[in-house]
mmCIF file of C-alpha atoms in Angstrom:
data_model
loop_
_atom_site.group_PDB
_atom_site.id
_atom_site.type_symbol
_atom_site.label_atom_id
_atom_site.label_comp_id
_atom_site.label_asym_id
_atom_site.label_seq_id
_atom_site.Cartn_x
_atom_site.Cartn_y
_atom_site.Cartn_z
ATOM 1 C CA UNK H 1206 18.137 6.032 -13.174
ATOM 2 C CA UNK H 1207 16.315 5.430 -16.411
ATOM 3 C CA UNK H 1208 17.625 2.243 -17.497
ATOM 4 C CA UNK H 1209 17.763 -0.971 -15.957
ATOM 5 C CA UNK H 1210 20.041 -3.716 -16.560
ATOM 6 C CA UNK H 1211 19.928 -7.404 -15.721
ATOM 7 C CA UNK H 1212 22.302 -7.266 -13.091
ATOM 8 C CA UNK H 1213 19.742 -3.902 -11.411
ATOM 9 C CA UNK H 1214 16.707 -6.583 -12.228
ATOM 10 C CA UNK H 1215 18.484 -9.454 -10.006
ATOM 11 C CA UNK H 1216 19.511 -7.037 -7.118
ATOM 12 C CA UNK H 1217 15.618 -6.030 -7.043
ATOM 13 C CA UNK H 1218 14.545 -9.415 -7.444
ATOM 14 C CA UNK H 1219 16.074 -10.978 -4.850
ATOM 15 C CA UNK H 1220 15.449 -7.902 -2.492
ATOM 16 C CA UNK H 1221 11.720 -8.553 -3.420
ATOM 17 C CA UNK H 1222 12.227 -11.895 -2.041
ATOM 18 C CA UNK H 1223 14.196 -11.191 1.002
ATOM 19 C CA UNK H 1224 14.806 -7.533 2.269
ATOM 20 C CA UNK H 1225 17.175 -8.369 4.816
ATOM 21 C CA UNK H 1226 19.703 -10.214 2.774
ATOM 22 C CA UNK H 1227 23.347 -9.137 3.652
ATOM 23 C CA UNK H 1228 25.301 -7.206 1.257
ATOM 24 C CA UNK H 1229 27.794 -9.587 0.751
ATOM 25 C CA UNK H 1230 25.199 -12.349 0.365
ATOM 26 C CA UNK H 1231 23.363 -10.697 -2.069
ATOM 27 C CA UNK H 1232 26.963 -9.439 -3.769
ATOM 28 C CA UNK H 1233 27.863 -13.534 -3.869
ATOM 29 C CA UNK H 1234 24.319 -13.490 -5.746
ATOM 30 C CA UNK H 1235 24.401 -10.987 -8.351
ATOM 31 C CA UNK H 1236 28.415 -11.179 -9.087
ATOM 32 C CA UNK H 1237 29.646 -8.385 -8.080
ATOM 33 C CA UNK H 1238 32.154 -7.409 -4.827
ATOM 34 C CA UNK H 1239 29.901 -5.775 -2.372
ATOM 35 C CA UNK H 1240 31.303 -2.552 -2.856
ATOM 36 C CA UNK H 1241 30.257 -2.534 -6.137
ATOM 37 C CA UNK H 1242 26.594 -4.397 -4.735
ATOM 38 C CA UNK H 1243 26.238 -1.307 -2.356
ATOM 39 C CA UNK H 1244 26.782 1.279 -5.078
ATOM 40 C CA UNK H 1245 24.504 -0.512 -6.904
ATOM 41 C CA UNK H 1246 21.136 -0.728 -4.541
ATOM 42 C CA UNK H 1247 22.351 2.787 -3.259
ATOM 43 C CA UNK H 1248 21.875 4.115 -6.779
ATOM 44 C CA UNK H 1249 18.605 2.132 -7.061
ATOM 45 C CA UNK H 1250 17.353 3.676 -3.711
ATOM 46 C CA UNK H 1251 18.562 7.064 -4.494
ATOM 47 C CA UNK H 1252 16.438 7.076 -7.684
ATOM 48 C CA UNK H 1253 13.377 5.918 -5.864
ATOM 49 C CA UNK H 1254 13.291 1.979 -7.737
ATOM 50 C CA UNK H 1255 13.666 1.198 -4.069
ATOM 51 C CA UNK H 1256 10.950 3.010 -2.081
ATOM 52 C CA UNK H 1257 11.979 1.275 1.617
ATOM 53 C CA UNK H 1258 12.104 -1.939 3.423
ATOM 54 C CA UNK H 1259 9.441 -3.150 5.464
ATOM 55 C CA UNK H 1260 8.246 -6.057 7.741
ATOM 56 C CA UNK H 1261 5.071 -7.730 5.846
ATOM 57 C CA UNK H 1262 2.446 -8.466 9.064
ATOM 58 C CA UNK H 1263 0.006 -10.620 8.905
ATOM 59 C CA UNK H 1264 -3.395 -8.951 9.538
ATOM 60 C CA UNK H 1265 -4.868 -11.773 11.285
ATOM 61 C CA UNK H 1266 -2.559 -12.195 13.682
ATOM 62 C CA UNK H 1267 -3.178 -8.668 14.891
ATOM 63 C CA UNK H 1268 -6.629 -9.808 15.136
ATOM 64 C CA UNK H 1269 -7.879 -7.612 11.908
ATOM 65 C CA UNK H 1270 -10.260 -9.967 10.608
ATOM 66 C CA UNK H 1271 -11.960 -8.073 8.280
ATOM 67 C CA UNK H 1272 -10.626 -6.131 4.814
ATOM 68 C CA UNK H 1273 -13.131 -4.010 3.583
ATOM 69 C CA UNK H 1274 -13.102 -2.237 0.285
ATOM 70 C CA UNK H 1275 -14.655 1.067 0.253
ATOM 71 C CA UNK H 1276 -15.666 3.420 -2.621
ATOM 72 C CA UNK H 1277 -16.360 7.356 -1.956
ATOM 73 C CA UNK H 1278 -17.487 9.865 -4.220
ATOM 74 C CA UNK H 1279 -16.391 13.329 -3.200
ATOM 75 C CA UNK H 1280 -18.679 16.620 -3.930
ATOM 76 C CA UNK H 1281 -16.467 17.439 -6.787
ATOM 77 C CA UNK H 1282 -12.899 17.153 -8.213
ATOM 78 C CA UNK H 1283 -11.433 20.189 -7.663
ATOM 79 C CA UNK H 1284 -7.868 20.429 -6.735
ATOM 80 C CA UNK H 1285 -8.175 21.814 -3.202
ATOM 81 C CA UNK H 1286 -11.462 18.845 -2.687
ATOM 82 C CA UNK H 1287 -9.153 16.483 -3.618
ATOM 83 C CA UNK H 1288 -5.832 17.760 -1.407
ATOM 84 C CA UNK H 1289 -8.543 17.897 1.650
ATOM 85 C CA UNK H 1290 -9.828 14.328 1.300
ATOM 86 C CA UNK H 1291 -6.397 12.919 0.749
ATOM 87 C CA UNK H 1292 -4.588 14.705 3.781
ATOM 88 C CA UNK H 1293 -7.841 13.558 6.220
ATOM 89 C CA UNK H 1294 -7.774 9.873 4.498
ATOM 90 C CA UNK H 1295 -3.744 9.331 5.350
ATOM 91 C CA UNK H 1296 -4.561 10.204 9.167
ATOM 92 C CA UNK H 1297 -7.118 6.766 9.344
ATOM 93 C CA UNK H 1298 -4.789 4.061 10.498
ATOM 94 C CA UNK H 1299 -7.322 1.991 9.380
ATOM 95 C CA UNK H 1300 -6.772 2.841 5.830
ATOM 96 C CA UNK H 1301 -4.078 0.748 4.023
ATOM 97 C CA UNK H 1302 -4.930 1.737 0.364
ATOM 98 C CA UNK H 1303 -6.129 4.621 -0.810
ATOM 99 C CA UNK H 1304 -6.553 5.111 -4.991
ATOM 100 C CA UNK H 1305 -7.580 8.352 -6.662
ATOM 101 C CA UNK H 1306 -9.601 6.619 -9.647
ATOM 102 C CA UNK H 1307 -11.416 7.167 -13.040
ATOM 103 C CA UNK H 1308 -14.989 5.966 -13.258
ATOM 104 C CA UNK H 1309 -18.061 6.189 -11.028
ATOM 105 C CA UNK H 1310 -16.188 6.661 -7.488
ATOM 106 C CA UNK H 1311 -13.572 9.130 -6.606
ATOM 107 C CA UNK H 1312 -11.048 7.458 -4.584
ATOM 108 C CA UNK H 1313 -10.824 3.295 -3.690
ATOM 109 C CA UNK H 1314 -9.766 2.400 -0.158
ATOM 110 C CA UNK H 1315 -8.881 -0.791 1.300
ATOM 111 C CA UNK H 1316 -9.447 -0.799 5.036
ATOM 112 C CA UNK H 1317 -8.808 -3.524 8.018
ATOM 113 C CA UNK H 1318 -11.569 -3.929 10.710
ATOM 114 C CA UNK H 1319 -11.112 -6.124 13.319
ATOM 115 C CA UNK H 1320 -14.544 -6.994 13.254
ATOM 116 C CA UNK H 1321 -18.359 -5.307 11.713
ATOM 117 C CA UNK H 1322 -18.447 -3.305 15.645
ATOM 118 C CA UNK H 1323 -14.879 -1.739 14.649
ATOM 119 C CA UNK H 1324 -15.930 -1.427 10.956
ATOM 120 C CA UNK H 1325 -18.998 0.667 12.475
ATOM 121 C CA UNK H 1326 -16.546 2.829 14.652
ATOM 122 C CA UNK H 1327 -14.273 3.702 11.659
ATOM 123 C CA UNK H 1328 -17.146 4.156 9.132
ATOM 124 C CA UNK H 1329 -17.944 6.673 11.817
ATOM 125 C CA UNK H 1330 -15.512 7.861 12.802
ATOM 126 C CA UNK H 1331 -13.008 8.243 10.237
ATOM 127 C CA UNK H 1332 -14.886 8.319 6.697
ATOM 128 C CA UNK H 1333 -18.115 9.658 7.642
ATOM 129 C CA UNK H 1334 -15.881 12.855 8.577
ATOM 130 C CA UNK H 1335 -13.841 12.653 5.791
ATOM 131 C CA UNK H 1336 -14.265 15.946 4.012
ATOM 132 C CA UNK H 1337 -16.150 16.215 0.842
ATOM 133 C CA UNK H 1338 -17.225 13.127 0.942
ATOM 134 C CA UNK H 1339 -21.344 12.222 -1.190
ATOM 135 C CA UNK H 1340 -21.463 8.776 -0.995
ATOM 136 C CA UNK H 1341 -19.566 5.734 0.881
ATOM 137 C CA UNK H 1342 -20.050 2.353 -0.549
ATOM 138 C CA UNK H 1343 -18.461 -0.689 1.262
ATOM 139 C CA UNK H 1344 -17.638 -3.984 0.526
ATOM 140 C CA UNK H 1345 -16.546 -6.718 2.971
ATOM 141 C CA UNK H 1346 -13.557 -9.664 1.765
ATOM 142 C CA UNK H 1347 -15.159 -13.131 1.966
ATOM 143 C CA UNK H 1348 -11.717 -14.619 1.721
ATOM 144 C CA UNK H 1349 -8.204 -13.223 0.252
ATOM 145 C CA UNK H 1350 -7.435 -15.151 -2.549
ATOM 146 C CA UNK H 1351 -3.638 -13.499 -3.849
ATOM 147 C CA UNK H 1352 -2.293 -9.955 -2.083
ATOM 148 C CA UNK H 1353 1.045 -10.081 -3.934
ATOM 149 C CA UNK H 1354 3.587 -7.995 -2.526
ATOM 150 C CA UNK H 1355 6.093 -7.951 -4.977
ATOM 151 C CA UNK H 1356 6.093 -7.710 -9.178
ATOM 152 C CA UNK H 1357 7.163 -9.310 -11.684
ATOM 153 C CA UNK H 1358 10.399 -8.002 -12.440
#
């Protein structure tokens, strides 16, 4: 689907805000019957503007108290170095983010800790024996100030 138009922006928009909206409620929303709705946000999941529906937890109340933000430098940038690194890195539940980047590091991670002793265990653990990996440099929240889950459409 390459183009957009206002009535695909309010469907996402309001999915943004509320995922499990009914199809006829969000029909009633956008003006359309819901047959018509569901043709609609099949078509925008179909193309991949919809990516999936998930339940946003709250990382303190699973007792992660700690987001760290970790930059790695691999031994080079080679196309099989970089396939390795990225198939170990998605087996770390621990890992939430994970960026392939320009600049001084290879690859940006955010990670949740439940505390420094669990930080210790998956530093290593999990990205000590990462493979490839030159340099590990980590950086521990102070406080989350905006983690917005949607944008602006």
């Amino acid at each position: 689907m390459s183009e957009l138009d206002a009535i695909d922006h309010a469907i996402l928009r309001i999915l943004q805000q509320n995922g499990r909206i009914s199809n006829a409620d969000l029909a009633a929303k956008v003006g359309l019957s819901p047959s018509a709705c569901s043709r609609r946000v099949d078509i925008l999941e179909k193309s991949g503007t919809i990516s999936g529906y998930h339940a946003r937890l709250a990382h303190k109340a699973l007792d992660y108290q700690i987001m760290v933000i970790v930059h790695i430098s691999l031994s080079g940038q080679f196309a099989k170095t970089l396939a390795e690194f990225e198939a170990a890195v998605k087996l770390c539940p621990n890992v939430l983010v994970c960026y392939l980047m320009s600049g001084e590091y290879d690859y940006i991670l955010r990670v949740a800790a439940k505390d420094l002793q669990d930080y210790e265990r998956i530093h290593r653990d999990w990205l000590s024996a990462l493979p490839h990996v030159v340099k590990i440099n980590s950086s521990f929240s102070l406080r989350e100030v905006i983690d917005r889950p949607n944008v602006g459409i």
